[in-house]
PDB file of C-alpha atoms in Angstrom:
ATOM      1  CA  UNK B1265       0.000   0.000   0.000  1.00 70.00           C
ATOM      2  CA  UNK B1266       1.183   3.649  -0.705  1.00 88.00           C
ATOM      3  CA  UNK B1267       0.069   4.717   3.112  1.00 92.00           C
ATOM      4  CA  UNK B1268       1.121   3.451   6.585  1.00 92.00           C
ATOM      5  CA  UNK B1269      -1.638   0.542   8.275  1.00 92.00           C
ATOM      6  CA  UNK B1270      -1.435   0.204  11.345  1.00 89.00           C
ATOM      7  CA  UNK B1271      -1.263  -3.903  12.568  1.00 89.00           C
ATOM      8  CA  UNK B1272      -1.740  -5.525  16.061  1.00 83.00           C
ATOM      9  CA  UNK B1273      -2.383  -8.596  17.621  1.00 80.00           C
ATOM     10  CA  UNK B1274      -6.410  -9.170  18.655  1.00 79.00           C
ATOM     11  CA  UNK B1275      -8.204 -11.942  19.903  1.00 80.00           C
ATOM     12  CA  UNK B1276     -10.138 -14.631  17.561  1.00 82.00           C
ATOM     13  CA  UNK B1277     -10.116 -17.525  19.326  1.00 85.00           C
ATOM     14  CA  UNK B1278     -10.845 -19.053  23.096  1.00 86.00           C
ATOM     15  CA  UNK B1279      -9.092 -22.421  23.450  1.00 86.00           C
ATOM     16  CA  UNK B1280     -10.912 -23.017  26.980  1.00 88.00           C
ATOM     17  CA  UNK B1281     -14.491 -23.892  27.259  1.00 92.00           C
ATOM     18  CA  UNK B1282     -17.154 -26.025  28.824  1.00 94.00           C
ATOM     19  CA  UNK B1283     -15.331 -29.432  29.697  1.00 93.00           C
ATOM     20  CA  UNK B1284     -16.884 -31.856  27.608  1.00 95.00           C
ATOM     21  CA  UNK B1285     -16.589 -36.270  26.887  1.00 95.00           C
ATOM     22  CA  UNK B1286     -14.801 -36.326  24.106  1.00 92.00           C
ATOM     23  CA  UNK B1287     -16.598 -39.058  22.470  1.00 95.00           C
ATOM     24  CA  UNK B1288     -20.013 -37.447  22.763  1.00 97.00           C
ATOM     25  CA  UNK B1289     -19.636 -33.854  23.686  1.00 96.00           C
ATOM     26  CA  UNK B1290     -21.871 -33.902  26.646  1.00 98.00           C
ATOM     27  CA  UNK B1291     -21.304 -31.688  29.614  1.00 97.00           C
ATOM     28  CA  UNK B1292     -21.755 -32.180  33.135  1.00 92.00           C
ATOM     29  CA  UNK B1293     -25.165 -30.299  33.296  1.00 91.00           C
ATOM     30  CA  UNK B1294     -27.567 -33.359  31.885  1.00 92.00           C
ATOM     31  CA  UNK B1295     -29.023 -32.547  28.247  1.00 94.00           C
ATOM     32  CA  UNK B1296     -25.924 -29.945  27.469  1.00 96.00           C
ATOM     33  CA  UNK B1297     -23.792 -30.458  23.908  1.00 98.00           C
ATOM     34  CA  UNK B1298     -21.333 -28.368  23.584  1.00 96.00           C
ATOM     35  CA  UNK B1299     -18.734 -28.642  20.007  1.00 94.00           C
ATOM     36  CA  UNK B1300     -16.451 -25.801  18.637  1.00 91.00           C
ATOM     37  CA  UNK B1301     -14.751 -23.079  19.947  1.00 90.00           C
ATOM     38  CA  UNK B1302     -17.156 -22.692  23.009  1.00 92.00           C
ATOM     39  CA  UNK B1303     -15.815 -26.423  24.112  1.00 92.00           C
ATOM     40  CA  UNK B1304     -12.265 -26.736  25.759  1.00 86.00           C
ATOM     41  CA  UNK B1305      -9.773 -29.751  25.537  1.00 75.00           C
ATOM     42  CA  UNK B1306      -9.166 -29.633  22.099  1.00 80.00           C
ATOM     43  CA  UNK B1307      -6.089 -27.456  21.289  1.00 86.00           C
ATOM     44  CA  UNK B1308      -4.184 -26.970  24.247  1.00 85.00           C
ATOM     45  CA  UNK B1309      -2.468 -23.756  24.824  1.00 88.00           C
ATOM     46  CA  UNK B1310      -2.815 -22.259  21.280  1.00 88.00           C
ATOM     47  CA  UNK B1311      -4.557 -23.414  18.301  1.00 87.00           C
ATOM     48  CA  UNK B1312      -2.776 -24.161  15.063  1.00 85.00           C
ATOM     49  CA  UNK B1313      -4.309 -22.252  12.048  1.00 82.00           C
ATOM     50  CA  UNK B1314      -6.810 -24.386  10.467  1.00 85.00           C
ATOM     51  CA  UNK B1315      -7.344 -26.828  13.369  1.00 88.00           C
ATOM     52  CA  UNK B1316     -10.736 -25.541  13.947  1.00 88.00           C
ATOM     53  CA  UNK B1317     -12.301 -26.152  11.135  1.00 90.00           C
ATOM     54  CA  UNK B1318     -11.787 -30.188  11.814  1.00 91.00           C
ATOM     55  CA  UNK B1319     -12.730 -29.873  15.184  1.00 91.00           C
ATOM     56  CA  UNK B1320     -15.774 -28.435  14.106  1.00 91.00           C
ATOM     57  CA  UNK B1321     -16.564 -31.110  11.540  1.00 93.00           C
ATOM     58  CA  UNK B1322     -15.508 -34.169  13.566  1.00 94.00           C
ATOM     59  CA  UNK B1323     -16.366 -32.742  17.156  1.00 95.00           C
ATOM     60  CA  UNK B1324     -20.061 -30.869  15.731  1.00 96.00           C
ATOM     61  CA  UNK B1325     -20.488 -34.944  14.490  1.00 97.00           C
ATOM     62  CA  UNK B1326     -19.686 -36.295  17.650  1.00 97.00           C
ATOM     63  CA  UNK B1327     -21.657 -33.929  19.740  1.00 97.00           C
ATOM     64  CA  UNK B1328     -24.912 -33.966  17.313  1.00 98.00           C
ATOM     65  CA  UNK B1329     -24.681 -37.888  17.612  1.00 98.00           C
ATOM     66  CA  UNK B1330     -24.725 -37.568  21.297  1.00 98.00           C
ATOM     67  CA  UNK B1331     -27.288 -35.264  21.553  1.00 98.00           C
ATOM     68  CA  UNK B1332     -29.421 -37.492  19.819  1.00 98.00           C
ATOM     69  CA  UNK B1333     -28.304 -40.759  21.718  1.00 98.00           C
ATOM     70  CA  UNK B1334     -29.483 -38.471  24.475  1.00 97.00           C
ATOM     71  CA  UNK B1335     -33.343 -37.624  23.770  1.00 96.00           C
ATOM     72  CA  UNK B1336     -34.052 -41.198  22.418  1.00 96.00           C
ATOM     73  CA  UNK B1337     -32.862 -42.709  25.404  1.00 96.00           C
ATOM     74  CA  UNK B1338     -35.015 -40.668  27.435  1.00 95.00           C
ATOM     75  CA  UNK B1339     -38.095 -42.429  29.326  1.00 94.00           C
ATOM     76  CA  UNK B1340     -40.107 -38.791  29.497  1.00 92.00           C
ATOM     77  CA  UNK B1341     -39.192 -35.397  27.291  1.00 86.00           C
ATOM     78  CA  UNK B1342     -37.997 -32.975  30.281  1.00 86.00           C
ATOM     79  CA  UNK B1343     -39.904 -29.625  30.853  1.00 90.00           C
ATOM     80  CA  UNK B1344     -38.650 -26.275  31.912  1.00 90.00           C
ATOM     81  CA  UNK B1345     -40.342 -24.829  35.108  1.00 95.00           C
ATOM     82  CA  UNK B1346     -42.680 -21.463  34.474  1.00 96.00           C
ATOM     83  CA  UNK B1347     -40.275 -19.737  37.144  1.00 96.00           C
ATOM     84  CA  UNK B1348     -36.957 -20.581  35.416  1.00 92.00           C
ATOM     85  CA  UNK B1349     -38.782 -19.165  31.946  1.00 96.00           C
ATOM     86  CA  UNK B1350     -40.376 -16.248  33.754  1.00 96.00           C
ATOM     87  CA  UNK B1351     -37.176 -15.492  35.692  1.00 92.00           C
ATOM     88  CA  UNK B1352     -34.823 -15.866  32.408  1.00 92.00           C
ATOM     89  CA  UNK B1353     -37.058 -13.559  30.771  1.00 94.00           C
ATOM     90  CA  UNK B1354     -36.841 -11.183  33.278  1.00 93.00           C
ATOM     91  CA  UNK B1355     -33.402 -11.011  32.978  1.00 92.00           C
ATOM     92  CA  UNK B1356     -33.441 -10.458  29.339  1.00 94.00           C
ATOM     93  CA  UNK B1357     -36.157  -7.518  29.431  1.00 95.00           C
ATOM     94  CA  UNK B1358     -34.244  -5.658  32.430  1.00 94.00           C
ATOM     95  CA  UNK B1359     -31.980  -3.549  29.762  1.00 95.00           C
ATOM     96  CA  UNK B1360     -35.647  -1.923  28.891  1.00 95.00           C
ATOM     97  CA  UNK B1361     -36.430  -1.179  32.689  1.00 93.00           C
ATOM     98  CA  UNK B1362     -33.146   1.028  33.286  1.00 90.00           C
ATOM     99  CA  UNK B1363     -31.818   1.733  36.107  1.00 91.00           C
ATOM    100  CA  UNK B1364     -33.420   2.187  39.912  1.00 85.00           C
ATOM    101  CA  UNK B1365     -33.878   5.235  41.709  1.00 84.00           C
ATOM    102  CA  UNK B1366     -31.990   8.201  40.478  1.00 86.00           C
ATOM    103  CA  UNK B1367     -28.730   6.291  39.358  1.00 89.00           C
ATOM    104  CA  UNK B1368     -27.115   7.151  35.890  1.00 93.00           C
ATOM    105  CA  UNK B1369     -28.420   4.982  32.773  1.00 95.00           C
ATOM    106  CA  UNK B1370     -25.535   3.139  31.480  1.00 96.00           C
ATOM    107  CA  UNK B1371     -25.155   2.428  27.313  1.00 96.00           C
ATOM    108  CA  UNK B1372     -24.264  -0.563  26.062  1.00 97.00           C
ATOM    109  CA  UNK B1373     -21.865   0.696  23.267  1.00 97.00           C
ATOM    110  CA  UNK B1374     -20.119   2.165  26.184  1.00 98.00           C
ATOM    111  CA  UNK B1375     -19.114  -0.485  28.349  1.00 98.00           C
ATOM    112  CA  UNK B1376     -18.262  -2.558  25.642  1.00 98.00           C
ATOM    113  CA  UNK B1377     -15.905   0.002  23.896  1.00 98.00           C
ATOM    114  CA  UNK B1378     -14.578   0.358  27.681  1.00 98.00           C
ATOM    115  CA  UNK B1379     -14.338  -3.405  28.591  1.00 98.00           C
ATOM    116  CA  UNK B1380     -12.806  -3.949  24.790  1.00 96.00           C
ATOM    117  CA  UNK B1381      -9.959  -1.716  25.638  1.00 96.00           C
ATOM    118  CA  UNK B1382      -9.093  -2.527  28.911  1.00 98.00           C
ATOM    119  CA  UNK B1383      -9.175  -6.386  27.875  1.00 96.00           C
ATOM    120  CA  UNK B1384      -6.939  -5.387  24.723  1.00 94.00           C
ATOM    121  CA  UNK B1385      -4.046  -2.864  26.946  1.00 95.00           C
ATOM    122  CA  UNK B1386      -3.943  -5.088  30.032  1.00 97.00           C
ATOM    123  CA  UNK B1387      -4.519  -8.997  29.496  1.00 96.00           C
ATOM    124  CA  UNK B1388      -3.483  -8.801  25.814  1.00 91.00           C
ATOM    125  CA  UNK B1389      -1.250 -11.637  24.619  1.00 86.00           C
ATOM    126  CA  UNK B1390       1.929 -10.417  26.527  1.00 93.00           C
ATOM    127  CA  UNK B1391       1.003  -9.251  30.169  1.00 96.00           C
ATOM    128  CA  UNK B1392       1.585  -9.263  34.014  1.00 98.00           C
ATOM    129  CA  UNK B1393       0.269  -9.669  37.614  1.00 98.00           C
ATOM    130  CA  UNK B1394       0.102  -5.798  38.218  1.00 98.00           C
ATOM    131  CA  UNK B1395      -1.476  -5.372  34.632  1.00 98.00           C
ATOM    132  CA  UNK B1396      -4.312  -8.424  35.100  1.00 99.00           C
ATOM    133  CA  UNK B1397      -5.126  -7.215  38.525  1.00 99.00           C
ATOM    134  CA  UNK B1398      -5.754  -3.416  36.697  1.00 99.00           C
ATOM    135  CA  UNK B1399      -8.170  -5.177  33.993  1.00 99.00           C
ATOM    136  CA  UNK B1400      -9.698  -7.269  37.195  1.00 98.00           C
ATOM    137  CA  UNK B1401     -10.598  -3.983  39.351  1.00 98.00           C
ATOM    138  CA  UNK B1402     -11.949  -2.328  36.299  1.00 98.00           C
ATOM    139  CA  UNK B1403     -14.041  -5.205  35.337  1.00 98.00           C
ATOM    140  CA  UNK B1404     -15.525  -4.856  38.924  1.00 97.00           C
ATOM    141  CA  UNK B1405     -16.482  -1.114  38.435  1.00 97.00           C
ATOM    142  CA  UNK B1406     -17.949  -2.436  34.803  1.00 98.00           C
ATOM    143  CA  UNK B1407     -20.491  -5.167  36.905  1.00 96.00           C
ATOM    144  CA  UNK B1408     -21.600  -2.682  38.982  1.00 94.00           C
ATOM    145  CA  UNK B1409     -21.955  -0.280  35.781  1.00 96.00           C
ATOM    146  CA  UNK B1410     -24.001  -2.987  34.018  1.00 96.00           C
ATOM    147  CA  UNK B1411     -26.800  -3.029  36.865  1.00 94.00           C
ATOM    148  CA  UNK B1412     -27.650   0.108  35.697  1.00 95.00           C
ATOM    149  CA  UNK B1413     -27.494  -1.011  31.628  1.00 96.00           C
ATOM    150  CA  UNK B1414     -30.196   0.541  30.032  1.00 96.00           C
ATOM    151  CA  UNK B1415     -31.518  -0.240  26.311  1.00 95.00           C
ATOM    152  CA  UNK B1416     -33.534   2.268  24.131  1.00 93.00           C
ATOM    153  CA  UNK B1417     -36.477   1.943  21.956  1.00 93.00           C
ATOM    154  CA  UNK B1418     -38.656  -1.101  21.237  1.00 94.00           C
ATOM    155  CA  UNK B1419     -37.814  -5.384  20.909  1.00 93.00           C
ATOM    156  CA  UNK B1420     -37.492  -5.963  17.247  1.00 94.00           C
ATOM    157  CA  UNK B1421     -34.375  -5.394  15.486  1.00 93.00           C
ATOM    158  CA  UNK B1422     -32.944  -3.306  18.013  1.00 96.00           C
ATOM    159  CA  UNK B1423     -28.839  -4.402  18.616  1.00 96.00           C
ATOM    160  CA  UNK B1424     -28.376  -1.941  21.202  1.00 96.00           C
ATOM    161  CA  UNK B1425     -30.829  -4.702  23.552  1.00 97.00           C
ATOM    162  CA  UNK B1426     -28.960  -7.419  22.087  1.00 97.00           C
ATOM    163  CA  UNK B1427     -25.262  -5.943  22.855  1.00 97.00           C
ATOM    164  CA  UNK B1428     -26.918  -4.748  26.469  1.00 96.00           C
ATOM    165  CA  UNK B1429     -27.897  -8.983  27.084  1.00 95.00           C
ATOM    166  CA  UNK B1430     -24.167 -10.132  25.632  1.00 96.00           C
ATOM    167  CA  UNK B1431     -22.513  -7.806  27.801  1.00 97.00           C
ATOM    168  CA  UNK B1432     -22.954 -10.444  30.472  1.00 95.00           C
ATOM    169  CA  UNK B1433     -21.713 -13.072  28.793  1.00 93.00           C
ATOM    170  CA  UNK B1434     -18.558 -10.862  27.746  1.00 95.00           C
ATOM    171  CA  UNK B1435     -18.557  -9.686  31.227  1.00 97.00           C
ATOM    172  CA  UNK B1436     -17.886 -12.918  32.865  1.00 95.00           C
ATOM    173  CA  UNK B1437     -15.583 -14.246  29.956  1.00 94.00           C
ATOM    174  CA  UNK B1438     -13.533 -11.555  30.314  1.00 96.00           C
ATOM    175  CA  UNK B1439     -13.256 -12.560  33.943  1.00 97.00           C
ATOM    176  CA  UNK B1440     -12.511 -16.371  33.934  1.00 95.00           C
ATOM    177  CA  UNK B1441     -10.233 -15.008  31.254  1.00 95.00           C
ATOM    178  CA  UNK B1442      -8.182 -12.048  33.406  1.00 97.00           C
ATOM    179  CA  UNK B1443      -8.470 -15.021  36.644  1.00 98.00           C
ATOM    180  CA  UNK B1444      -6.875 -18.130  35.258  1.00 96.00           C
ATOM    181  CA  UNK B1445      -4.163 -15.242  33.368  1.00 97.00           C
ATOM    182  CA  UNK B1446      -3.452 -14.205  37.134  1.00 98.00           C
ATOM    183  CA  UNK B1447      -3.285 -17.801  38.878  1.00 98.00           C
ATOM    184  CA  UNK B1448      -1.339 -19.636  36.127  1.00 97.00           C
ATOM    185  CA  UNK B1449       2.673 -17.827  36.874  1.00 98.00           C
ATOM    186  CA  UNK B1450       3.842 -19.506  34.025  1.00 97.00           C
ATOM    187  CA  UNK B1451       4.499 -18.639  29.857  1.00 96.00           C
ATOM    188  CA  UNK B1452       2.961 -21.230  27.213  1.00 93.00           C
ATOM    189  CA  UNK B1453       1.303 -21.419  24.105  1.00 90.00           C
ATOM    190  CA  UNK B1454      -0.872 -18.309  23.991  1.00 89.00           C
ATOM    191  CA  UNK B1455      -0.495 -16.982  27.201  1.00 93.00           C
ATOM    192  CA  UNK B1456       2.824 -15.044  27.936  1.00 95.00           C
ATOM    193  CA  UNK B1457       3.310 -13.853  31.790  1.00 97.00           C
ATOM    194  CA  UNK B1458       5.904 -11.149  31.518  1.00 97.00           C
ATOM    195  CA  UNK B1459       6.994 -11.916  34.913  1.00 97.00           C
ATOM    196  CA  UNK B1460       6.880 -15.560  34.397  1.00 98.00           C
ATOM    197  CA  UNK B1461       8.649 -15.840  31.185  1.00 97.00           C
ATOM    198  CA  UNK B1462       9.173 -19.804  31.343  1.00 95.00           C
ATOM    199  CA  UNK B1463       7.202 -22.864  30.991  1.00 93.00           C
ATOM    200  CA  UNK B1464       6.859 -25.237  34.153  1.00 91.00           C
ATOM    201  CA  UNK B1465       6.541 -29.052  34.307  1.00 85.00           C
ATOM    202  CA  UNK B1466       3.673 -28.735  37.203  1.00 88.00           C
ATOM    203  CA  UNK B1467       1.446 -25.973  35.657  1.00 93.00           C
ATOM    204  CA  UNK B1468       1.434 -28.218  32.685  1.00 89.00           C
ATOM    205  CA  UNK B1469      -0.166 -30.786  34.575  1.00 89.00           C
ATOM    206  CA  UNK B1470      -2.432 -28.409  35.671  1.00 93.00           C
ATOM    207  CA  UNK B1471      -6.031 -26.673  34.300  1.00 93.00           C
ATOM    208  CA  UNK B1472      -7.543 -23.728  35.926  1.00 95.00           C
ATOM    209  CA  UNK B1473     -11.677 -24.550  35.578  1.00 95.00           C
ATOM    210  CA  UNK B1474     -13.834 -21.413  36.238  1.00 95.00           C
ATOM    211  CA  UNK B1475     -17.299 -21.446  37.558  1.00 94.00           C
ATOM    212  CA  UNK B1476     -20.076 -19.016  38.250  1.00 92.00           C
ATOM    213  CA  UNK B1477     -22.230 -18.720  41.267  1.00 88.00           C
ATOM    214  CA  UNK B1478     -25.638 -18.423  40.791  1.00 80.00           C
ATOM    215  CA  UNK B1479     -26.206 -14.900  41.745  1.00 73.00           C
ATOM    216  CA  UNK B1480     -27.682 -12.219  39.387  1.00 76.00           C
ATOM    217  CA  UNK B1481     -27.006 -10.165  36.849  1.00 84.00           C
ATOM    218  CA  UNK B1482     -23.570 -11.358  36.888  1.00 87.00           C
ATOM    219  CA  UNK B1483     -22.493 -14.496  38.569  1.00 90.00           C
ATOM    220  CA  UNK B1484     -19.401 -14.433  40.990  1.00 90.00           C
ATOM    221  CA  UNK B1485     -16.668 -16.441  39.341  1.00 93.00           C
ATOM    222  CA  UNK B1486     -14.081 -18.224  41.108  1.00 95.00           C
ATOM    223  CA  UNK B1487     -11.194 -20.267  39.428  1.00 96.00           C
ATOM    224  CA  UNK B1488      -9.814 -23.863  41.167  1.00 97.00           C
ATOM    225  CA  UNK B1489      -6.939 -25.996  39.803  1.00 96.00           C
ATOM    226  CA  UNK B1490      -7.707 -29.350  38.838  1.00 94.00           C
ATOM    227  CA  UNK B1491      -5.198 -32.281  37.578  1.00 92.00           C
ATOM    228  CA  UNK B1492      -4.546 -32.466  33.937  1.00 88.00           C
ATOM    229  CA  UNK B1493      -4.814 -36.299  32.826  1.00 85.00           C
ATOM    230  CA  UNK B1494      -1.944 -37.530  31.717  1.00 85.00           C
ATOM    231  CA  UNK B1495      -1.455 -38.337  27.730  1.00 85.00           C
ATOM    232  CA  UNK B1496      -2.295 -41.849  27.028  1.00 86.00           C
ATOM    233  CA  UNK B1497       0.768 -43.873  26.386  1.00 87.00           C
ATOM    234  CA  UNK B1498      -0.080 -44.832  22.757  1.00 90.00           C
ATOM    235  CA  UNK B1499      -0.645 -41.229  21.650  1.00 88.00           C
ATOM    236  CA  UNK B1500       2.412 -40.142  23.324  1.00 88.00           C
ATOM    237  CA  UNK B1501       4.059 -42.031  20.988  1.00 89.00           C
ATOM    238  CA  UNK B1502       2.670 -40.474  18.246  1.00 91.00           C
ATOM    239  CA  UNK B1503       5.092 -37.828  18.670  1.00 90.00           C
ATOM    240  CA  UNK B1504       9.107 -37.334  18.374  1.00 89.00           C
ATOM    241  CA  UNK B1505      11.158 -37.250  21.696  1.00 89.00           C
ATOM    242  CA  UNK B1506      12.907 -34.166  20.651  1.00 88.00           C
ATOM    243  CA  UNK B1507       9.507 -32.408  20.552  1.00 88.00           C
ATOM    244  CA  UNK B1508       8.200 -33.615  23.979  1.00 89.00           C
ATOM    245  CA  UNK B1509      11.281 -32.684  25.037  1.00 87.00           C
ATOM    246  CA  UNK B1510      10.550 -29.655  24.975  1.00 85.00           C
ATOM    247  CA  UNK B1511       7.351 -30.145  27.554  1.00 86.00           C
ATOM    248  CA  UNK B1512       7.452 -32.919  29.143  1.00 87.00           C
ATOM    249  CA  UNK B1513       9.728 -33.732  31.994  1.00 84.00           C
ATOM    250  CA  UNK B1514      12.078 -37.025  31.796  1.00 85.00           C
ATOM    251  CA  UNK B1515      10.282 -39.171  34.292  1.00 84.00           C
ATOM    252  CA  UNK B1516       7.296 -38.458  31.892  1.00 84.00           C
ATOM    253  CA  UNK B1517       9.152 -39.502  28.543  1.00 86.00           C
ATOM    254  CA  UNK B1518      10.798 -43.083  30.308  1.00 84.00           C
ATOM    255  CA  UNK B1519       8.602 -45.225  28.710  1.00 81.00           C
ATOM    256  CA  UNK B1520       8.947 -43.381  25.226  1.00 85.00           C
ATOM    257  CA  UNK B1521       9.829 -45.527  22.577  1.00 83.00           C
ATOM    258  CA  UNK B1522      12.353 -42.674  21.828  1.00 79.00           C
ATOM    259  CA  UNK B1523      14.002 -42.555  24.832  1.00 79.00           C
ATOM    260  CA  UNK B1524      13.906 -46.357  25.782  1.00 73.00           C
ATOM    261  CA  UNK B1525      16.020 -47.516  22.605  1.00 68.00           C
ATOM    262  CA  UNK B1526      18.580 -44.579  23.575  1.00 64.00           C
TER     263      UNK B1526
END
């Protein structure tokens, strides 16, 4: 081009998501299916370009298969109680409501241009503790912002609603997302700690699984480690030594075909 562009990392992709069986894509919370980028296991700490589009096609399979397994195996269809429908609806009509008492009305575009910045300077792909805690105690001030969320004009075809109802959603991603950056003080794949430029053996072994209370408009989240299971032994193999080398310790690699006929 003839004129200066400007270029800069951004985020397309979450590689965590709800923990799912692999073989069926069923979640813990009965009559859930969950395929595709909003599923986690797949690719690790970063995705390679491409990947997604077979995880998508095999995964999406797997998932739509189990789904159905599912609902034919069930003696009686489940039904949704009136107060979970009238309370979710509630929720989603709130934006028109505004806020109580004589507090400022809050615009959607607004906090989202906010929380999209903050997200982007401080938990970007390179960051650190003091910078994650910054995004963390602004995202507080944005939850207590959002209570007062207010949408204008009627239901149909109006995105300002829409963006005031994902704003939760982004809310609490952003979260579990500034969290698990905090707790894991370690470098790999797509997340780079600053402070913690290297990889370590243990936090490989480890995933960081975040869950929301059930509180309302926005759930607390908290974050707990849980073990990683170990690679089974015949897919380890699959690989070179020289490349596990590089992540796995050399207890771990003993029984590698690799290392055994050094």
């Amino acid at each position: 081009t003839k004129d200066e562009m400007e270029v800069g990392p951004t985020c397309h992709y979450v590689m965590g998501g709800i923990e799912v069986d692999p073989d069926t894509g069923a979640a813990a919370t009965l009559g859930l299916f969950a395929a595709g980028e909003c599923s986690g296991g797949m690719h690790g700490s970063n995705r390679l370009g491409g990947n997604s589009l077979s995880d998508l096609l095999v995964f999406g399979r797997r998932a739509g298969l189990g789904a159905a397994d599912y609902v034919r195996a069930l003696s009686s269809r489940p039904t949704v109680s009136q107060e979970s429908v009238d309370a979710a609806a509630e929720l989603a009509l709130a934006p028109f409501k505004g806020p109580q008492g004589k507090a400022k009305p809050e615009n959607a575009y607004t906090l989202h241009a906010e929380l999209q910045q903050t997200m982007n300077d401080l938990v970007g792909i390179i960051r650190t503790a003091g910078e994650i805690q910054e995004a963390l105690d602004k995202i507080e001030e944005y939850k207590a912002r959002y209570r007062n969320i207010e949408a204008d004009g009627k239901r149909p075809f109006n995105p300002g609603w829409h963006l005031a109802i994902d704003m939760r959603n982004m809310l609490l991603v952003s979260e579990c997302v500034a969290k698990a950056a905090l707790a894991r003080t370690e470098s790999r794949g797509g997340h780079t700690r600053d402070d913690y430029p290297a990889m370590d053996a243990e936090w490989r072994r480890t995933l960081l699984a975040c869950r929301a209370a059930d509180d309302s408009p926005i759930p607390e989240i908290t974050v707990t480690k849980e073990v990683q299971p170990p690679m089974r032994p015949d897919l380890l193999e699959l690989f070179e030594i020289e490349e596990l080398g590089k992540y796995f310790t050399d207890e771990e690699l003993a029984q590698h075909p690799g290392r055994r006929n050094q």
